[in-house]
Short mmCIF file of C-alpha atoms in Angstrom, two decimals:
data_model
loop_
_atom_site.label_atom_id
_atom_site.label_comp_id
_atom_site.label_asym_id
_atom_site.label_seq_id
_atom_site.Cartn_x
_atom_site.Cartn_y
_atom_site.Cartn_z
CA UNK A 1 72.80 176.59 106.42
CA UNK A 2 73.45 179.84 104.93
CA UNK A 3 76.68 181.56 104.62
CA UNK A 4 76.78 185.42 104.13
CA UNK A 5 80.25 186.75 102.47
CA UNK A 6 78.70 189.84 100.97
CA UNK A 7 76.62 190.44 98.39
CA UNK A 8 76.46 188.19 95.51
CA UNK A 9 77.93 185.46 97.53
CA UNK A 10 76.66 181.69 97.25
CA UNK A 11 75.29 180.27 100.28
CA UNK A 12 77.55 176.98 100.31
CA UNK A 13 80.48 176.39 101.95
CA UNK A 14 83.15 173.69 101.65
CA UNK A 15 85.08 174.13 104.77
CA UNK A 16 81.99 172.87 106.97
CA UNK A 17 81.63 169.95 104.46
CA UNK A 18 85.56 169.19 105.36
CA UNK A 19 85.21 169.93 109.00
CA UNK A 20 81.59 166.97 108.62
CA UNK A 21 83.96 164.54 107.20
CA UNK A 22 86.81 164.48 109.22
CA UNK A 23 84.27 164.08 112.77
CA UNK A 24 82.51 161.25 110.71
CA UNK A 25 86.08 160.09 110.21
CA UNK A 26 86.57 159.96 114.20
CA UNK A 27 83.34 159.09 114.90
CA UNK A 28 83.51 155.51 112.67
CA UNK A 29 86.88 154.61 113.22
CA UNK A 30 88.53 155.21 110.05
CA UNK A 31 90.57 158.01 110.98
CA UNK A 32 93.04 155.52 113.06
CA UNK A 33 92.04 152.48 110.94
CA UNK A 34 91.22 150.59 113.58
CA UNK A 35 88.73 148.05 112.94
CA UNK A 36 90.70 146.83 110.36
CA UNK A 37 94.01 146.16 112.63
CA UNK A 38 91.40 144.93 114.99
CA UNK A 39 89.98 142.42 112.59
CA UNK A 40 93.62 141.30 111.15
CA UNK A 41 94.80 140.84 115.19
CA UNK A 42 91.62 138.59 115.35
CA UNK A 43 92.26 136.24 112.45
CA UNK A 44 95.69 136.35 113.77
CA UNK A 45 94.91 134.75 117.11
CA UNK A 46 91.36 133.36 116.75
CA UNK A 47 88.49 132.97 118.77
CA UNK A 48 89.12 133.24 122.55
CA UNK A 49 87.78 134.93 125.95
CA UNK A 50 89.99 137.90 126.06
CA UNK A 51 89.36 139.01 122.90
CA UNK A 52 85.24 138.51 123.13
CA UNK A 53 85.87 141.40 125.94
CA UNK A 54 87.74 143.70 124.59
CA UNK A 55 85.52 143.47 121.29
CA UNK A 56 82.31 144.21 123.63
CA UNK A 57 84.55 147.48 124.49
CA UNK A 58 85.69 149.06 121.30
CA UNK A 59 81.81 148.75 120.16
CA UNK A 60 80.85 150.48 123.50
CA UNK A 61 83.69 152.98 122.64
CA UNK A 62 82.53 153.21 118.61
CA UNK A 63 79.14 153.81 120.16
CA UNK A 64 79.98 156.39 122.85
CA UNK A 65 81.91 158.46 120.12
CA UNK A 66 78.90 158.15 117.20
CA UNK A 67 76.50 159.46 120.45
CA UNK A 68 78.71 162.50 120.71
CA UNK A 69 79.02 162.76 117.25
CA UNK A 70 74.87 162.87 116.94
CA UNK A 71 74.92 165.37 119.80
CA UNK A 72 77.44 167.99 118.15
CA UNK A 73 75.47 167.40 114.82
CA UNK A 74 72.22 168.10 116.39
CA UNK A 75 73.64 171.64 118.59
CA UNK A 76 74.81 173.23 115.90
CA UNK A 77 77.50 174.78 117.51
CA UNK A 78 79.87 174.00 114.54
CA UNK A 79 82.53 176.81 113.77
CA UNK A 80 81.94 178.03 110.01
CA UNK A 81 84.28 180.44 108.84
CA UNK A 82 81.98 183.22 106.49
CA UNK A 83 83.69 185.92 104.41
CA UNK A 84 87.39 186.85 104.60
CA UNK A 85 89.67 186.91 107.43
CA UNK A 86 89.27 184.98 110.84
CA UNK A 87 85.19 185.23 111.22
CA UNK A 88 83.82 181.86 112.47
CA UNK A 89 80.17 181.83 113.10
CA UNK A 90 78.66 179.76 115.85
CA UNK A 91 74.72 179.30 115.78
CA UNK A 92 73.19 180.10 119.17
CA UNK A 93 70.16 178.47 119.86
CA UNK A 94 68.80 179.96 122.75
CA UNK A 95 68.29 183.08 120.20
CA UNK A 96 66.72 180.93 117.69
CA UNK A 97 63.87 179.03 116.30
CA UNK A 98 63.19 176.51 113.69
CA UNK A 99 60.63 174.03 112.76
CA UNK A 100 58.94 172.32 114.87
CA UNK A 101 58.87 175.41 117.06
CA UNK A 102 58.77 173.49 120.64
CA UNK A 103 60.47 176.92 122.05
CA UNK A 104 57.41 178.85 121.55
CA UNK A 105 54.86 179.03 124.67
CA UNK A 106 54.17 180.92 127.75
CA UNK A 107 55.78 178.39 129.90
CA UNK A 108 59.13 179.24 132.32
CA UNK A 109 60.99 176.94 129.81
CA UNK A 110 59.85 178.41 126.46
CA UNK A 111 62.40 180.30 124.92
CA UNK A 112 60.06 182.59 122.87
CA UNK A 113 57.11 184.10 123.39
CA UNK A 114 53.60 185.22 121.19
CA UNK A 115 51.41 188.45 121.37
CA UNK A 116 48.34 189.21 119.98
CA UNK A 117 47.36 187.10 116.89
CA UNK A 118 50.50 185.59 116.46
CA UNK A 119 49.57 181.85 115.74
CA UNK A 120 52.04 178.78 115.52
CA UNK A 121 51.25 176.59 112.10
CA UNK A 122 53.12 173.15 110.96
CA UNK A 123 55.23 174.93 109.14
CA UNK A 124 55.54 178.77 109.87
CA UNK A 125 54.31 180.99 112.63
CA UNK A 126 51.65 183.15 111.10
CA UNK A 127 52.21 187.16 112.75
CA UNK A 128 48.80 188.06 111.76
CA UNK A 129 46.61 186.36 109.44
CA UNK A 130 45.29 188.03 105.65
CA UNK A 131 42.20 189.89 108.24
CA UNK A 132 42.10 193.79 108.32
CA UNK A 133 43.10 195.12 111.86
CA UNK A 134 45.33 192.65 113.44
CA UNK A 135 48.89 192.75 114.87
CA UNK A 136 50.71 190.07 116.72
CA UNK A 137 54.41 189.61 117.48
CA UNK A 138 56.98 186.74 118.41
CA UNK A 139 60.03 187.51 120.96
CA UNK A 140 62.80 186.02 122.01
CA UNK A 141 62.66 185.62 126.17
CA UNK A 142 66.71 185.47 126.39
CA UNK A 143 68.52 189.07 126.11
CA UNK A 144 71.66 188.74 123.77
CA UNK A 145 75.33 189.82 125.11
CA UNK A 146 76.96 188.94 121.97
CA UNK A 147 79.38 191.42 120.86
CA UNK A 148 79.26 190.73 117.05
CA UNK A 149 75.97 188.48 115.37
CA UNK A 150 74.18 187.67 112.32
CA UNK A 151 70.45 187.23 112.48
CA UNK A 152 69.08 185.03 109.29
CA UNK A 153 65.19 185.83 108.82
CA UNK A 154 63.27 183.13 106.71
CA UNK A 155 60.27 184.95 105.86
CA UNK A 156 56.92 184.89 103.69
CA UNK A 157 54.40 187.39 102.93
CA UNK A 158 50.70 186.59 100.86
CA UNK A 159 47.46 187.69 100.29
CA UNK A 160 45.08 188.05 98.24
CA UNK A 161 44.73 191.81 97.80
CA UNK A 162 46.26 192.93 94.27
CA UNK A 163 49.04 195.66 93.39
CA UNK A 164 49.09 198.60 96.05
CA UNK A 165 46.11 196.99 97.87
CA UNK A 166 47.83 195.01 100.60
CA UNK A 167 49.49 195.72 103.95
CA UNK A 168 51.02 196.66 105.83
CA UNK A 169 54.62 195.06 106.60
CA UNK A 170 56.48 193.32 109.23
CA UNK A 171 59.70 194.40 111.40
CA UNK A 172 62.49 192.19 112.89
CA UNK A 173 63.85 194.05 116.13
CA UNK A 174 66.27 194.19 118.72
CA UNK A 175 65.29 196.34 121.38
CA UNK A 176 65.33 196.82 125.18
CA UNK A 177 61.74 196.17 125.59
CA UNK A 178 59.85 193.37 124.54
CA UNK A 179 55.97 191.90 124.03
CA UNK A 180 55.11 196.04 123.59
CA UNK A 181 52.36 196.09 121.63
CA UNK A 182 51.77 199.47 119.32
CA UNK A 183 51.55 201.31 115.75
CA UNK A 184 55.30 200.55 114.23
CA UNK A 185 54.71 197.31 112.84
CA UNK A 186 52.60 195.80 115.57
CA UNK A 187 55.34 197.26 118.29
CA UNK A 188 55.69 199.93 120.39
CA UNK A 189 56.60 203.63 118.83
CA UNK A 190 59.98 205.39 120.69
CA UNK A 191 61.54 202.15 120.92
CA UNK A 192 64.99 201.56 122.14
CA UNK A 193 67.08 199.72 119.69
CA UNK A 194 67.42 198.48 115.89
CA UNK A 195 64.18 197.79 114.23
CA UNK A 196 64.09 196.57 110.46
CA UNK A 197 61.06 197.33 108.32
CA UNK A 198 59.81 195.13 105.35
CA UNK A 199 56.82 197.89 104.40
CA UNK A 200 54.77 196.56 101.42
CA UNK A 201 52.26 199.59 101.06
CA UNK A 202 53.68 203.08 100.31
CA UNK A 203 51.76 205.94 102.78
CA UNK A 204 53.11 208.46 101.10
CA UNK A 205 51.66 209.61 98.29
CA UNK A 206 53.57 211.83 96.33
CA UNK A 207 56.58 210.15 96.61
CA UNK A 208 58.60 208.40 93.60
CA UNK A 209 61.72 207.67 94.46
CA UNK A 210 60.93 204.15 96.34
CA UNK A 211 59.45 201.45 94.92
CA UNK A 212 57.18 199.31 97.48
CA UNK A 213 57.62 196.65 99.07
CA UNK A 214 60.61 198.51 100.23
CA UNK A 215 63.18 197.38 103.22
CA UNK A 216 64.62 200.41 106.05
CA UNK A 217 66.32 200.49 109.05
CA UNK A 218 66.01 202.69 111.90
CA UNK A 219 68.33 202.88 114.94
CA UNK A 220 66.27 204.57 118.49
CA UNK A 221 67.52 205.81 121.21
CA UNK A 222 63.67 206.14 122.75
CA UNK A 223 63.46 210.09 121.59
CA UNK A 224 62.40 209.28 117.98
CA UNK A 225 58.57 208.32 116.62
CA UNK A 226 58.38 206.43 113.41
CA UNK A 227 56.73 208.59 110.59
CA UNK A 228 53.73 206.59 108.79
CA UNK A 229 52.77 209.11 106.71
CA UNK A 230 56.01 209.23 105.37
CA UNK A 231 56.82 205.45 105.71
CA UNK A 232 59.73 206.45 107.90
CA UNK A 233 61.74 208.28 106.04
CA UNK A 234 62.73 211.21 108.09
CA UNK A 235 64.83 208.99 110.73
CA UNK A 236 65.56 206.09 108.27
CA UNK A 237 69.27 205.00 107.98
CA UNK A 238 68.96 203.52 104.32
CA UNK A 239 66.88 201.18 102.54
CA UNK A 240 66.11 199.13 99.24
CA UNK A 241 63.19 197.82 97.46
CA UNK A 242 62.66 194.01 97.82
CA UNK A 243 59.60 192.03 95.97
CA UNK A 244 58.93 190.09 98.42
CA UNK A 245 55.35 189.36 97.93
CA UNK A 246 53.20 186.28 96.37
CA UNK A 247 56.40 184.91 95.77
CA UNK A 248 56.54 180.94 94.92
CA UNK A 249 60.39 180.10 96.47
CA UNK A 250 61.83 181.08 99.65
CA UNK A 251 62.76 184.38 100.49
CA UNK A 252 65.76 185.35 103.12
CA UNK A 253 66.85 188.55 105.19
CA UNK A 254 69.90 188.79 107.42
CA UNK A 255 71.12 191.43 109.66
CA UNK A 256 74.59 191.41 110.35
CA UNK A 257 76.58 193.50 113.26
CA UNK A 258 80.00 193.79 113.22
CA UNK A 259 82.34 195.61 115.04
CA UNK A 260 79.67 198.51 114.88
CA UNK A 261 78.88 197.43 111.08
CA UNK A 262 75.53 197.19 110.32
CA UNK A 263 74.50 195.43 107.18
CA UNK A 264 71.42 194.06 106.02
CA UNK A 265 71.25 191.83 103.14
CA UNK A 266 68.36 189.89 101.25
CA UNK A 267 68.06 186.66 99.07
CA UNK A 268 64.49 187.49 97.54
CA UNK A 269 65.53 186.24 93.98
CA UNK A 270 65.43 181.73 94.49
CA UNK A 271 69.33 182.60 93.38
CA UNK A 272 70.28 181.27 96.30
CA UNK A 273 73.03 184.52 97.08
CA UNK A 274 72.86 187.16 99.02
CA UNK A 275 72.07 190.89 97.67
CA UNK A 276 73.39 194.11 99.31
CA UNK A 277 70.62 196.02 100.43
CA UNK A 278 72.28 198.56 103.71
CA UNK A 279 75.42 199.49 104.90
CA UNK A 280 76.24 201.85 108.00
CA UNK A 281 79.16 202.01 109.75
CA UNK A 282 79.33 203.51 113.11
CA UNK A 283 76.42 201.91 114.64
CA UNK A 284 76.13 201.52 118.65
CA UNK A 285 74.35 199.12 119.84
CA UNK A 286 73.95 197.94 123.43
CA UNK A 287 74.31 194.54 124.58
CA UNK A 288 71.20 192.70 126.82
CA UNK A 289 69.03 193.66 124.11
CA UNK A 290 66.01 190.84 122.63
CA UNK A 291 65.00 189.57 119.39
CA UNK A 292 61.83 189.46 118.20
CA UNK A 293 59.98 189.70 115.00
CA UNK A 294 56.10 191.40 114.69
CA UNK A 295 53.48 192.78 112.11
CA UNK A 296 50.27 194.37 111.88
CA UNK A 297 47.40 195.21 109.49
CA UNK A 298 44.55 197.69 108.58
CA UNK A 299 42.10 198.26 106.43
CA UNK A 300 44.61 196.26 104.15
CA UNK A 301 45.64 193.20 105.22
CA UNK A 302 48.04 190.23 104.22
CA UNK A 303 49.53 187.06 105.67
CA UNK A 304 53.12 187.51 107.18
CA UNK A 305 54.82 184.32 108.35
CA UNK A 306 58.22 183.16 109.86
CA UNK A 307 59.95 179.87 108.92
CA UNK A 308 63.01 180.47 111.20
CA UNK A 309 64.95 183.28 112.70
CA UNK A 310 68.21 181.57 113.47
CA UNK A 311 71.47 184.00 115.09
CA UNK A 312 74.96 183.21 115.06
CA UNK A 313 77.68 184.65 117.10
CA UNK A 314 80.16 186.05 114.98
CA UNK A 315 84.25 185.53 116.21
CA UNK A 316 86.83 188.78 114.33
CA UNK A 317 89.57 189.92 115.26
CA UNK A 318 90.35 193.27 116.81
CA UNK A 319 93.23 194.90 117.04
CA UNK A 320 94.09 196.81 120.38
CA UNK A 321 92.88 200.32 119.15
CA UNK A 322 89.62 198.64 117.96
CA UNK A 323 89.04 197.39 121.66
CA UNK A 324 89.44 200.35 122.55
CA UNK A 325 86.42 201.98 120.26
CA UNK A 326 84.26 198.96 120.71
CA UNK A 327 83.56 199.53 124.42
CA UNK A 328 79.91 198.99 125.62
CA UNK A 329 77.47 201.30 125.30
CA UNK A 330 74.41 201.98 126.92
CA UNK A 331 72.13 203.56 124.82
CA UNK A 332 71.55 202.81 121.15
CA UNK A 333 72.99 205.73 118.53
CA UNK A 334 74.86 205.74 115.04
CA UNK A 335 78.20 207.99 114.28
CA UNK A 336 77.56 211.44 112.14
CA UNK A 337 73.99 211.16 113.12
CA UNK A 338 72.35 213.30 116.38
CA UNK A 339 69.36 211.45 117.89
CA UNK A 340 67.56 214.13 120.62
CA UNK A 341 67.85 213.13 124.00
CA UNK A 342 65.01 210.62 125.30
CA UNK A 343 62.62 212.32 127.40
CA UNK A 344 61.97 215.63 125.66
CA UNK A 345 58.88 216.02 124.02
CA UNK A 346 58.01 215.50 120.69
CA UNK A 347 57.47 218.83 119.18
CA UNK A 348 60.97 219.90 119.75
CA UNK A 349 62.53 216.76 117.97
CA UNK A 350 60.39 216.73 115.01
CA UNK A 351 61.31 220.10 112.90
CA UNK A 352 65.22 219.12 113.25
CA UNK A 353 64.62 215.27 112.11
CA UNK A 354 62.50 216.53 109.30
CA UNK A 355 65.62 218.20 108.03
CA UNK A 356 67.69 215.18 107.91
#
């Protein structure tokens, strides 16, 4: 399991390994020593009815409590505590997916859902294969009320076009709408929400600050369009390159929200840590939003997979000003920045954005 503690920080951590031992402890026995009293009170008094019964009921006790044991092992509802101060992290799996993917169908019990060319594989679900002019898309079906989370992203991108001949990107989201099929990424342009862009082919061309493949975010409040032509860099709150392609080891992105904290992080390097990539404080987002992941391609074309997408409900503190602060909201929007109103046409957003 990962643990995120900022940038630079291992992904290990002891207090889960403690918190294993001491259940494994309860679960066998050994943290009250009894089997051996029980054994010494049986040499002690020898073979005999009563104690043949009450031996048939401590091992239906010792295996009631390694079933339970086996159960909490296999939620995953362990607390962790991750960076400093009193932040446990709980993984919610309703929200997540893993191999073998069993959650992903059309059914009334599947928990996420495909679009378009999205395909599920062994051991990934392919977004859209390396084939020009495809897009396909994976969402969650269950809208998230947490108040604070951390969504890990175990990703892979490959192809076989060379250096600036590959495309075009994928986008994790969490938006109001869902299974909206369009131009930004293989989803729907004026979306409502957070979306976070891996882009691996630079539209602009006179540009030289970025280097591509190149991670943004973008925070929508349904007025906004995403700008191709300039890879989205007129309503972009920050970004960072990340070579992320043809690589031969795994390669991580997490998005964490925190008391209106967004940070997005990456571990593109096989170091195993975390790297800082985004930072923005003052960022509203509404609860009842849903997850999802997408992707799309051109006349350039590459595979994008997902391994797992796996959230965790984060537990902080607050003191009683910050409750106050962190009330609700309803629609999505980021301090010190002025999104236009949703509804008003286009023209009259654009020349103020372009200014930003």
């Amino acid at each position: 399991m990962l643990t995120c503690g900022g940038g630079g920080s291992t992904r290990a951590n002891g207090r889960r390994g403690r918190w294993f031992s001491g259940l494994m402890a309860w679960a066998t026995g050994r943290a009250f020593n009894e089997g051996t009293a029980v054994g010494k009170m049986a040499a002690t008094l020898g073979p005999s009815g009563w104690w043949q019964r009450w031996r048939r009921r401590l091992s239906a006790w010792n295996g009631s409590r390694m079933l339970l044991l086996l159960l909490l092992l296999g939620s995953g509802q362990g607390p962790r505590q991750v960076g400093a101060g009193q932040t446990f992290e709980y993984l919610k799996r309703e929200h997540s997916l893993s191999k073998p993917y069993q959650g992903v169908g059309t059914g009334s019990s599947s928990l996420w859902n495909l679009m378009g060319n999205a395909m599920v594989m062994t051991q990934y679900i392919r977004l859209t294969p390396d084939m020009q002019s495809k897009q396909g898309a994976l969402w969650n079906r269950v809208p998230c009320f947490l108040r604070d989370w951390e969504l890990q992203v175990h990703f892979r991108i490959h192809g076989q076009g060379k250096k600036n001949l590959h495309g075009d990107g994928l986008a994790i989201w969490y938006t109001k709408d869902r299974m909206q099929p369009g131009p930004v990424f293989g989803n729907m342009d004026k979306f409502v929400g957070l979306g976070v862009f891996v882009d691996t082919y630079p539209n602009e061309e006179k540009q030289q600050e970025r280097v591509f493949p190149y991670i943004s975010a973008m925070v929508n409040n349904g007025s906004l369009s995403y700008d191709h032509e300039r890879d989205g860099r007129p309503t972009e709150l920050g970004g960072c390159t990340a070579i992320v392609r043809n690589l031969h080891y795994d390669t991580f992105l997490v998005i964490r929200y925190v008391k209106r904290h967004l940070t997005i992080m990456m571990d593109i390097d096989g170091k195993h840590e975390w790297r800082d990539c985004i930072e923005v404080p003052g960022v509203r987002l509404p609860r009842g939003y849903y997850f999802g992941t997408s992707s799309i391609t051109g006349d350039l074309s590459d595979n994008h997979d997902v391994i797992s997408l796996k959230l965790f409900e984060l537990t902080v503190e607050r003191t009683p000003e910050e409750e106050k602060l962190h009330r609700d909201v309803f629609l999505p929007s980021v301090d010190n920045m002025k999104l236009p109103e949703a509804g008003r046409k286009q023209r009259k957003t654009q020349a103020p954005l372009m200014k930003q």
